[in-house]
Amino acid sequence: MSLYLVTGGAGFIGSHLVEELLRRGEQVRVLDNLSTGKRENLAAWIDRIEFLEGDIRSYHIVREAVKGVDYVLHQGALPSVPRSVRDPITSNEVNVGGTLNLLDAARDAGVKRLVYASSSSVYGANPALPKREDMVPHPISPYAVSKLAGEQYCHVFSRTYGLETVALRYFNVFGPRQDPQSAYSAFIPRFIVGIMQGRRLVIDGDGSQSRDFTFVSNVVQANLRAAAVPGVGGEVFNVACGAAMSVNEIVAHLRQAIGTEGQIEHGPARTGDVPQSLADVSRARARLGYDPEVSARQGLDRVVAWFRERL
Ligand SMILES: NC(=O)c1ccc[n+]([C@@H]2O[C@H](COP(=O)([O-])OP(=O)(O)OC[C@H]3O[C@@H](n4cnc5c(N)ncnc54)[C@H](O)[C@@H]3O)[C@@H](O)[C@H]2O)c1
């Protein structure tokens, strides 16, 4: 049994990591300041984990949090592009400063490996498809800059201090417990709940924009492999399905799965939205043994069922 620290463990992806780690019989500590995460995401397991309510911007708290830890799964961040456009300084403090605190403390605590949640947004304006890890990153938002800076700090901590780190570039993750309500909510949970409730929904642009939508269980699998597989310290991997769906295709699938049309209109395209995103996941397959077992369509059906039980 190993001790895992999951930063951002009260968030969407973090809480799925906690659930799977407990299922595997591991020990779990969570560090989260509940800024975008929720206590209720951990309610089912709160008696079986150590929950530290605290901020990764605090060096002192982070040092306490890594004591005795074998592996860090670092999910804690302000995850939204529009939020970072509105307030780049706070996104930088949390995503870059917080990551640096954690790396520094993890090195001193003798952590075996730190897995870092990066993002497909680092590819930004680079138009080549599919996205490969060896492409030159081209961030076009403060959020993407912060995620890339975190990745590069991870790489430098591997090279300079011998702290093993692995960066995973997640592509548009979705699944149960993703918040449908905040101003910064991702499109899939917002649309599922909106269609179910018959609310008016607006698709940005003509809906032909496509993404490599990734069900959360695939991301969990990638994290646990990235922590365990030997010889991958300092590396970067795409985590996705390796298949794209357009926003219109997603909406059509959701309408069918939910059994109602909803009220959906098209609005202006969002500035800075890239038309297409698609990952090449061959490096993760080869080096981590990663296999995206749940397709986007299967994932959509699961998440519709999850929201249906709760609404
Ligand atoms: N969801 C996606 O599609 C996606 C895509 C690419 C990358 N990511 C990355 O995955 C990670 C998890 O994202 P998510 O979708 O689960 O978002 P989330 O908002 O649900 O989770 C982030 C968690 O971090 C916590 N947090 C924020 N600031 C903190 C701070 N200063 N100190 C301690 N905890 C703090 C929040 O309270 C929350 O629980 C993030 O690093 C994000 O950048 C997500």
Coordinates of C-alpha atoms and ligand atoms in Angstrom, one line a residue:
M1 CA 0.0 0.0 0.0
S2 CA 1.3 3.5 -1.0
L3 CA 0.3 6.9 0.1
Y4 CA -0.9 9.2 -2.7
L5 CA -1.4 12.9 -2.4
V6 CA -4.2 14.1 -4.8
T7 CA -4.1 17.9 -5.0
G8 CA -7.4 19.2 -6.3
G9 CA -9.0 15.9 -5.0
A10 CA -12.3 17.6 -4.3
G11 CA -12.6 18.6 -8.0
F12 CA -14.1 16.7 -10.9
I13 CA -11.0 14.7 -12.1
G14 CA -9.4 14.5 -8.6
S15 CA -12.4 12.9 -7.0
H16 CA -12.4 10.1 -9.6
L17 CA -8.7 9.5 -8.9
V18 CA -9.5 9.3 -5.2
E19 CA -12.3 6.8 -5.8
E20 CA -10.1 4.5 -7.9
L21 CA -7.1 4.7 -5.6
L22 CA -9.4 3.6 -2.7
R23 CA -10.9 0.8 -4.8
R24 CA -7.3 -0.4 -5.3
G25 CA -6.6 -0.3 -1.5
E26 CA -4.2 2.6 -1.6
Q27 CA -3.9 5.3 1.1
V28 CA -5.2 8.8 0.0
R29 CA -4.5 12.3 1.2
V30 CA -6.3 15.2 -0.5
L31 CA -5.2 18.8 -0.5
D32 CA -7.8 21.2 -1.9
N33 CA -9.0 24.7 -1.0
L34 CA -12.5 24.1 -2.3
S35 CA -12.4 27.0 -4.7
T36 CA -13.8 25.2 -7.7
G37 CA -14.1 21.8 -6.0
K38 CA -16.8 20.6 -3.6
R39 CA -16.8 18.7 -0.4
E40 CA -19.8 16.7 -1.7
N41 CA -17.5 15.2 -4.4
L42 CA -15.7 13.4 -1.7
A43 CA -18.6 12.8 0.6
A44 CA -18.8 9.0 -0.1
W45 CA -15.2 8.4 1.0
I46 CA -14.5 11.2 3.4
D47 CA -14.1 8.7 6.3
R48 CA -11.5 6.7 4.4
I49 CA -9.2 9.6 3.3
E50 CA -7.2 12.4 5.0
F51 CA -8.6 15.7 3.8
L52 CA -6.5 18.8 4.2
E53 CA -8.4 22.0 3.3
G54 CA -5.6 24.3 2.2
D55 CA -4.1 26.3 -0.6
I56 CA -1.3 25.1 -2.9
R57 CA -0.1 28.7 -2.9
S58 CA 1.0 28.3 0.7
Y59 CA 4.5 26.8 0.8
H60 CA 4.0 25.8 4.5
I61 CA 0.8 23.9 3.8
V62 CA 2.2 22.2 0.8
R63 CA 5.3 21.0 2.8
E64 CA 3.0 19.5 5.4
A65 CA 0.9 17.9 2.7
V66 CA 3.8 16.0 1.1
K67 CA 5.1 14.5 4.3
G68 CA 5.4 10.7 4.0
V69 CA 3.9 10.7 0.5
D70 CA 5.0 8.1 -2.1
Y71 CA 3.2 9.6 -5.2
V72 CA 1.6 13.0 -6.0
L73 CA -1.2 13.3 -8.5
H74 CA -1.3 17.1 -9.0
Q75 CA -4.7 18.2 -10.3
G76 CA -5.1 21.3 -8.2
A77 CA -5.4 24.4 -10.5
L78 CA -7.8 27.1 -11.7
P79 CA -8.9 25.2 -14.8
S80 CA -10.7 27.7 -17.0
V81 CA -9.5 29.6 -20.1
P82 CA -12.0 32.5 -19.7
R83 CA -11.2 32.8 -16.0
S84 CA -7.5 33.2 -16.9
V85 CA -8.4 35.8 -19.5
R86 CA -10.3 37.7 -16.9
D87 CA -7.7 37.3 -14.1
P88 CA -4.4 36.1 -15.4
I89 CA -2.5 36.9 -12.2
T90 CA -4.5 34.5 -10.0
S91 CA -4.4 31.7 -12.6
N92 CA -0.6 32.2 -12.7
E93 CA -0.3 32.2 -8.9
V94 CA -2.2 29.0 -8.5
N95 CA -1.2 27.1 -11.6
V96 CA 2.5 28.1 -11.8
G97 CA 3.3 29.2 -8.2
G98 CA 1.3 26.3 -6.7
T99 CA 3.0 23.8 -8.9
L100 CA 6.4 25.1 -8.1
N101 CA 5.7 24.9 -4.4
L102 CA 4.6 21.3 -4.8
L103 CA 7.6 20.3 -6.9
D104 CA 10.0 21.9 -4.4
A105 CA 8.3 20.2 -1.4
A106 CA 8.0 16.9 -3.2
R107 CA 11.7 16.9 -4.0
D108 CA 12.6 17.5 -0.3
A109 CA 10.2 14.9 0.9
G110 CA 11.6 12.2 -1.3
V111 CA 8.4 11.7 -3.3
K112 CA 8.8 8.8 -5.8
R113 CA 7.0 10.5 -8.6
L114 CA 4.8 13.4 -9.3
V115 CA 2.2 13.3 -12.1
Y116 CA 1.1 16.7 -13.4
A117 CA -2.3 17.5 -15.0
S118 CA -1.4 19.5 -18.1
S119 CA -3.7 20.4 -20.9
S120 CA -4.1 20.1 -24.7
S121 CA -4.5 23.9 -24.6
V122 CA -0.6 24.1 -24.7
Y123 CA -0.8 23.3 -28.5
G124 CA -2.9 26.4 -28.9
A125 CA -2.5 28.0 -32.3
N126 CA -0.4 25.3 -33.8
P127 CA -2.8 24.1 -36.6
A128 CA -1.2 20.7 -37.3
L129 CA -3.3 17.6 -36.6
P130 CA -3.3 15.2 -34.8
K131 CA -1.4 16.8 -31.9
R132 CA 1.9 15.1 -31.1
E133 CA 3.9 15.7 -28.0
D134 CA 7.0 16.7 -30.0
M135 CA 5.2 19.7 -31.7
V136 CA 6.2 23.2 -30.7
P137 CA 3.6 24.4 -28.1
H138 CA 1.9 27.7 -29.0
P139 CA -0.3 28.8 -26.1
I140 CA -2.9 31.5 -26.8
S141 CA -4.4 32.0 -23.4
P142 CA -3.0 32.8 -19.9
Y143 CA -4.3 29.4 -18.8
A144 CA -2.3 27.6 -21.5
V145 CA 0.8 29.6 -20.6
S146 CA 0.4 28.6 -17.0
K147 CA -0.1 24.9 -17.8
L148 CA 3.0 24.9 -20.1
A149 CA 5.0 26.6 -17.5
G150 CA 4.0 23.9 -15.0
E151 CA 5.0 21.2 -17.4
Q152 CA 8.4 22.8 -18.0
Y153 CA 9.0 23.1 -14.2
C154 CA 8.2 19.4 -14.0
H155 CA 10.7 18.6 -16.7
V156 CA 13.4 20.8 -15.0
F157 CA 12.8 19.2 -11.6
S158 CA 13.3 15.8 -13.2
R159 CA 16.6 16.9 -14.9
T160 CA 18.0 19.1 -12.3
Y161 CA 17.0 17.4 -9.0
G162 CA 16.1 13.9 -10.1
L163 CA 12.5 14.2 -8.9
E164 CA 10.6 11.9 -11.3
T165 CA 7.7 13.8 -12.9
V166 CA 5.3 12.9 -15.7
A167 CA 3.1 15.5 -17.4
L168 CA -0.2 14.4 -18.9
R169 CA -1.9 16.7 -21.5
Y170 CA -5.6 16.0 -21.0
F171 CA -8.0 16.7 -24.0
N172 CA -11.5 17.9 -23.1
V173 CA -12.3 15.6 -20.2
F174 CA -15.9 14.9 -19.2
G175 CA -17.8 12.6 -16.8
P176 CA -19.9 12.4 -13.7
R177 CA -19.4 15.1 -11.0
Q178 CA -18.3 17.7 -13.6
D179 CA -19.9 20.9 -12.5
P180 CA -22.8 21.9 -14.9
Q181 CA -23.5 25.2 -13.1
S182 CA -20.7 27.6 -12.8
A183 CA -20.0 30.4 -15.3
Y184 CA -16.9 28.5 -16.4
S185 CA -18.6 25.1 -16.7
A186 CA -17.6 22.8 -19.6
F187 CA -20.0 22.4 -22.5
I188 CA -21.0 18.7 -22.0
P189 CA -22.4 18.8 -18.4
R190 CA -24.0 22.2 -19.1
F191 CA -25.7 20.8 -22.2
I192 CA -26.9 17.6 -20.5
V193 CA -28.5 19.4 -17.7
G194 CA -29.8 22.2 -20.0
I195 CA -31.4 19.7 -22.4
M196 CA -32.9 17.7 -19.5
Q197 CA -34.4 20.9 -18.0
G198 CA -35.6 22.3 -21.4
R199 CA -33.4 25.4 -20.9
R200 CA -32.4 27.6 -23.9
L201 CA -28.8 26.7 -24.9
V202 CA -26.5 28.4 -27.3
I203 CA -23.8 26.6 -29.3
D204 CA -20.8 28.8 -30.0
G205 CA -20.6 29.3 -33.8
D206 CA -21.9 26.7 -36.3
G207 CA -21.0 23.7 -34.0
S208 CA -18.6 22.2 -36.6
Q209 CA -15.7 22.6 -34.2
S210 CA -14.4 19.3 -33.0
R211 CA -12.6 18.0 -30.0
D212 CA -11.1 14.8 -28.7
F213 CA -13.6 14.4 -25.9
T214 CA -12.2 12.1 -23.2
F215 CA -14.2 10.2 -20.6
V216 CA -12.7 10.6 -17.2
S217 CA -12.0 6.9 -16.5
N218 CA -9.4 7.1 -19.3
V219 CA -7.7 10.0 -17.5
V220 CA -7.7 8.0 -14.3
Q221 CA -6.1 5.0 -16.0
A222 CA -3.4 7.3 -17.5
N223 CA -2.6 8.9 -14.1
L224 CA -2.2 5.5 -12.4
R225 CA 0.0 4.2 -15.2
A226 CA 2.1 7.4 -15.2
A227 CA 2.7 6.9 -11.5
A228 CA 3.7 3.3 -11.8
V229 CA 5.4 2.5 -15.1
P230 CA 9.2 2.6 -14.7
G231 CA 11.5 4.8 -16.9
V232 CA 9.2 7.6 -17.9
G233 CA 10.4 10.4 -15.6
G234 CA 10.6 13.8 -17.2
E235 CA 8.2 12.8 -20.1
V236 CA 5.0 14.3 -21.5
F237 CA 2.0 12.4 -22.8
N238 CA -1.2 13.2 -24.6
V239 CA -4.3 11.7 -22.8
A240 CA -7.3 11.4 -25.0
C241 CA -9.2 8.9 -27.2
G242 CA -7.4 9.7 -30.5
A243 CA -10.8 10.3 -32.1
A244 CA -12.7 13.6 -32.6
M245 CA -16.4 14.5 -32.4
S246 CA -17.9 17.8 -33.4
V247 CA -20.0 19.8 -31.0
N248 CA -23.0 19.2 -33.3
E249 CA -22.4 15.4 -33.1
I250 CA -22.2 15.6 -29.3
V251 CA -25.4 17.5 -29.1
A252 CA -27.2 15.1 -31.5
H253 CA -26.0 12.1 -29.4
L254 CA -27.2 13.8 -26.2
R255 CA -30.6 14.6 -27.6
Q256 CA -31.0 11.0 -28.6
A257 CA -29.7 9.6 -25.3
I258 CA -31.9 12.0 -23.3
G259 CA -34.9 11.6 -25.6
T260 CA -35.7 15.2 -26.0
E261 CA -34.7 18.0 -28.4
G262 CA -34.1 20.8 -25.9
Q263 CA -34.0 24.4 -27.1
I264 CA -30.7 24.8 -28.9
E265 CA -29.6 27.8 -30.9
H266 CA -26.3 28.9 -32.6
G267 CA -24.6 32.0 -31.4
P268 CA -21.4 33.8 -32.4
A269 CA -18.2 31.8 -32.5
R270 CA -16.0 32.2 -29.4
T271 CA -12.9 34.3 -30.0
G272 CA -9.8 32.2 -29.8
D273 CA -11.6 28.9 -30.3
V274 CA -9.5 26.5 -32.4
P275 CA -11.6 24.8 -35.1
Q276 CA -10.3 21.3 -34.5
S277 CA -8.4 19.4 -31.9
L278 CA -7.4 15.7 -32.1
A279 CA -4.7 13.8 -30.2
D280 CA -2.2 11.3 -31.3
V281 CA -2.1 9.0 -28.3
S282 CA 0.5 6.5 -29.7
R283 CA 3.2 7.7 -27.3
A284 CA 1.0 7.0 -24.2
R285 CA 0.0 3.7 -25.6
A286 CA 3.6 2.6 -26.3
R287 CA 5.3 4.0 -23.2
L288 CA 2.6 3.8 -20.5
G289 CA 0.5 0.9 -21.9
Y290 CA -2.4 3.4 -21.9
D291 CA -5.6 2.2 -23.6
P292 CA -8.6 4.6 -23.8
E293 CA -11.1 1.9 -23.0
V294 CA -14.3 4.1 -22.9
S295 CA -15.2 5.8 -26.2
A296 CA -16.7 9.3 -26.2
R297 CA -20.1 7.9 -27.1
Q298 CA -20.0 5.3 -24.3
G299 CA -18.9 8.0 -21.9
L300 CA -21.8 10.3 -23.0
D301 CA -24.3 7.5 -22.2
R302 CA -22.8 6.9 -18.8
V303 CA -22.8 10.6 -17.9
V304 CA -26.4 11.1 -19.1
A305 CA -27.4 8.2 -16.9
W306 CA -25.5 9.7 -13.9
F307 CA -27.2 13.1 -14.3
R308 CA -30.6 11.5 -14.9
E309 CA -30.4 9.7 -11.5
R310 CA -29.7 13.1 -9.8
L311 CA -32.1 15.5 -11.4
Ligands
LIG1 N1 -11.5 19.0 -17.3 C1 -10.7 19.1 -18.4 O1 -11.2 19.0 -19.5 C2 -9.3 19.4 -18.3 C3 -8.5 19.5 -19.5 C4 -7.1 19.7 -19.4 C5 -6.5 19.8 -18.1 N2 -7.3 19.8 -17.0 C6 -6.6 19.9 -15.7 O2 -7.0 18.9 -14.8 C7 -7.0 19.3 -13.5 C8 -8.3 19.1 -12.8 O3 -9.3 19.8 -13.5 P1 -10.9 19.6 -13.2 O4 -11.6 19.6 -14.5 O5 -11.1 18.4 -12.3 O6 -11.3 20.9 -12.5 P2 -11.9 21.2 -11.0 O7 -12.1 22.7 -11.0 O8 -13.1 20.3 -10.8 O9 -10.7 20.7 -10.1 C9 -9.6 21.6 -9.7 C10 -9.5 21.4 -8.2 O10 -8.4 22.2 -7.7 C11 -8.8 22.9 -6.5 N3 -8.0 24.1 -6.4 C12 -8.0 25.2 -7.2 N4 -7.2 26.1 -6.7 C13 -6.6 25.6 -5.6 C14 -5.6 26.1 -4.7 N5 -5.1 27.3 -4.8 N6 -5.2 25.2 -3.7 C15 -5.7 24.0 -3.6 N7 -6.6 23.5 -4.4 C16 -7.0 24.3 -5.4 C17 -10.2 23.2 -6.8 O11 -10.9 23.5 -5.5 C18 -10.7 21.9 -7.4 O12 -11.2 20.9 -6.5 C19 -6.6 20.8 -13.6 O13 -5.2 20.9 -13.3 C20 -6.9 21.2 -15.0 O14 -6.1 22.3 -15.4 C21 -8.6 19.6 -17.0

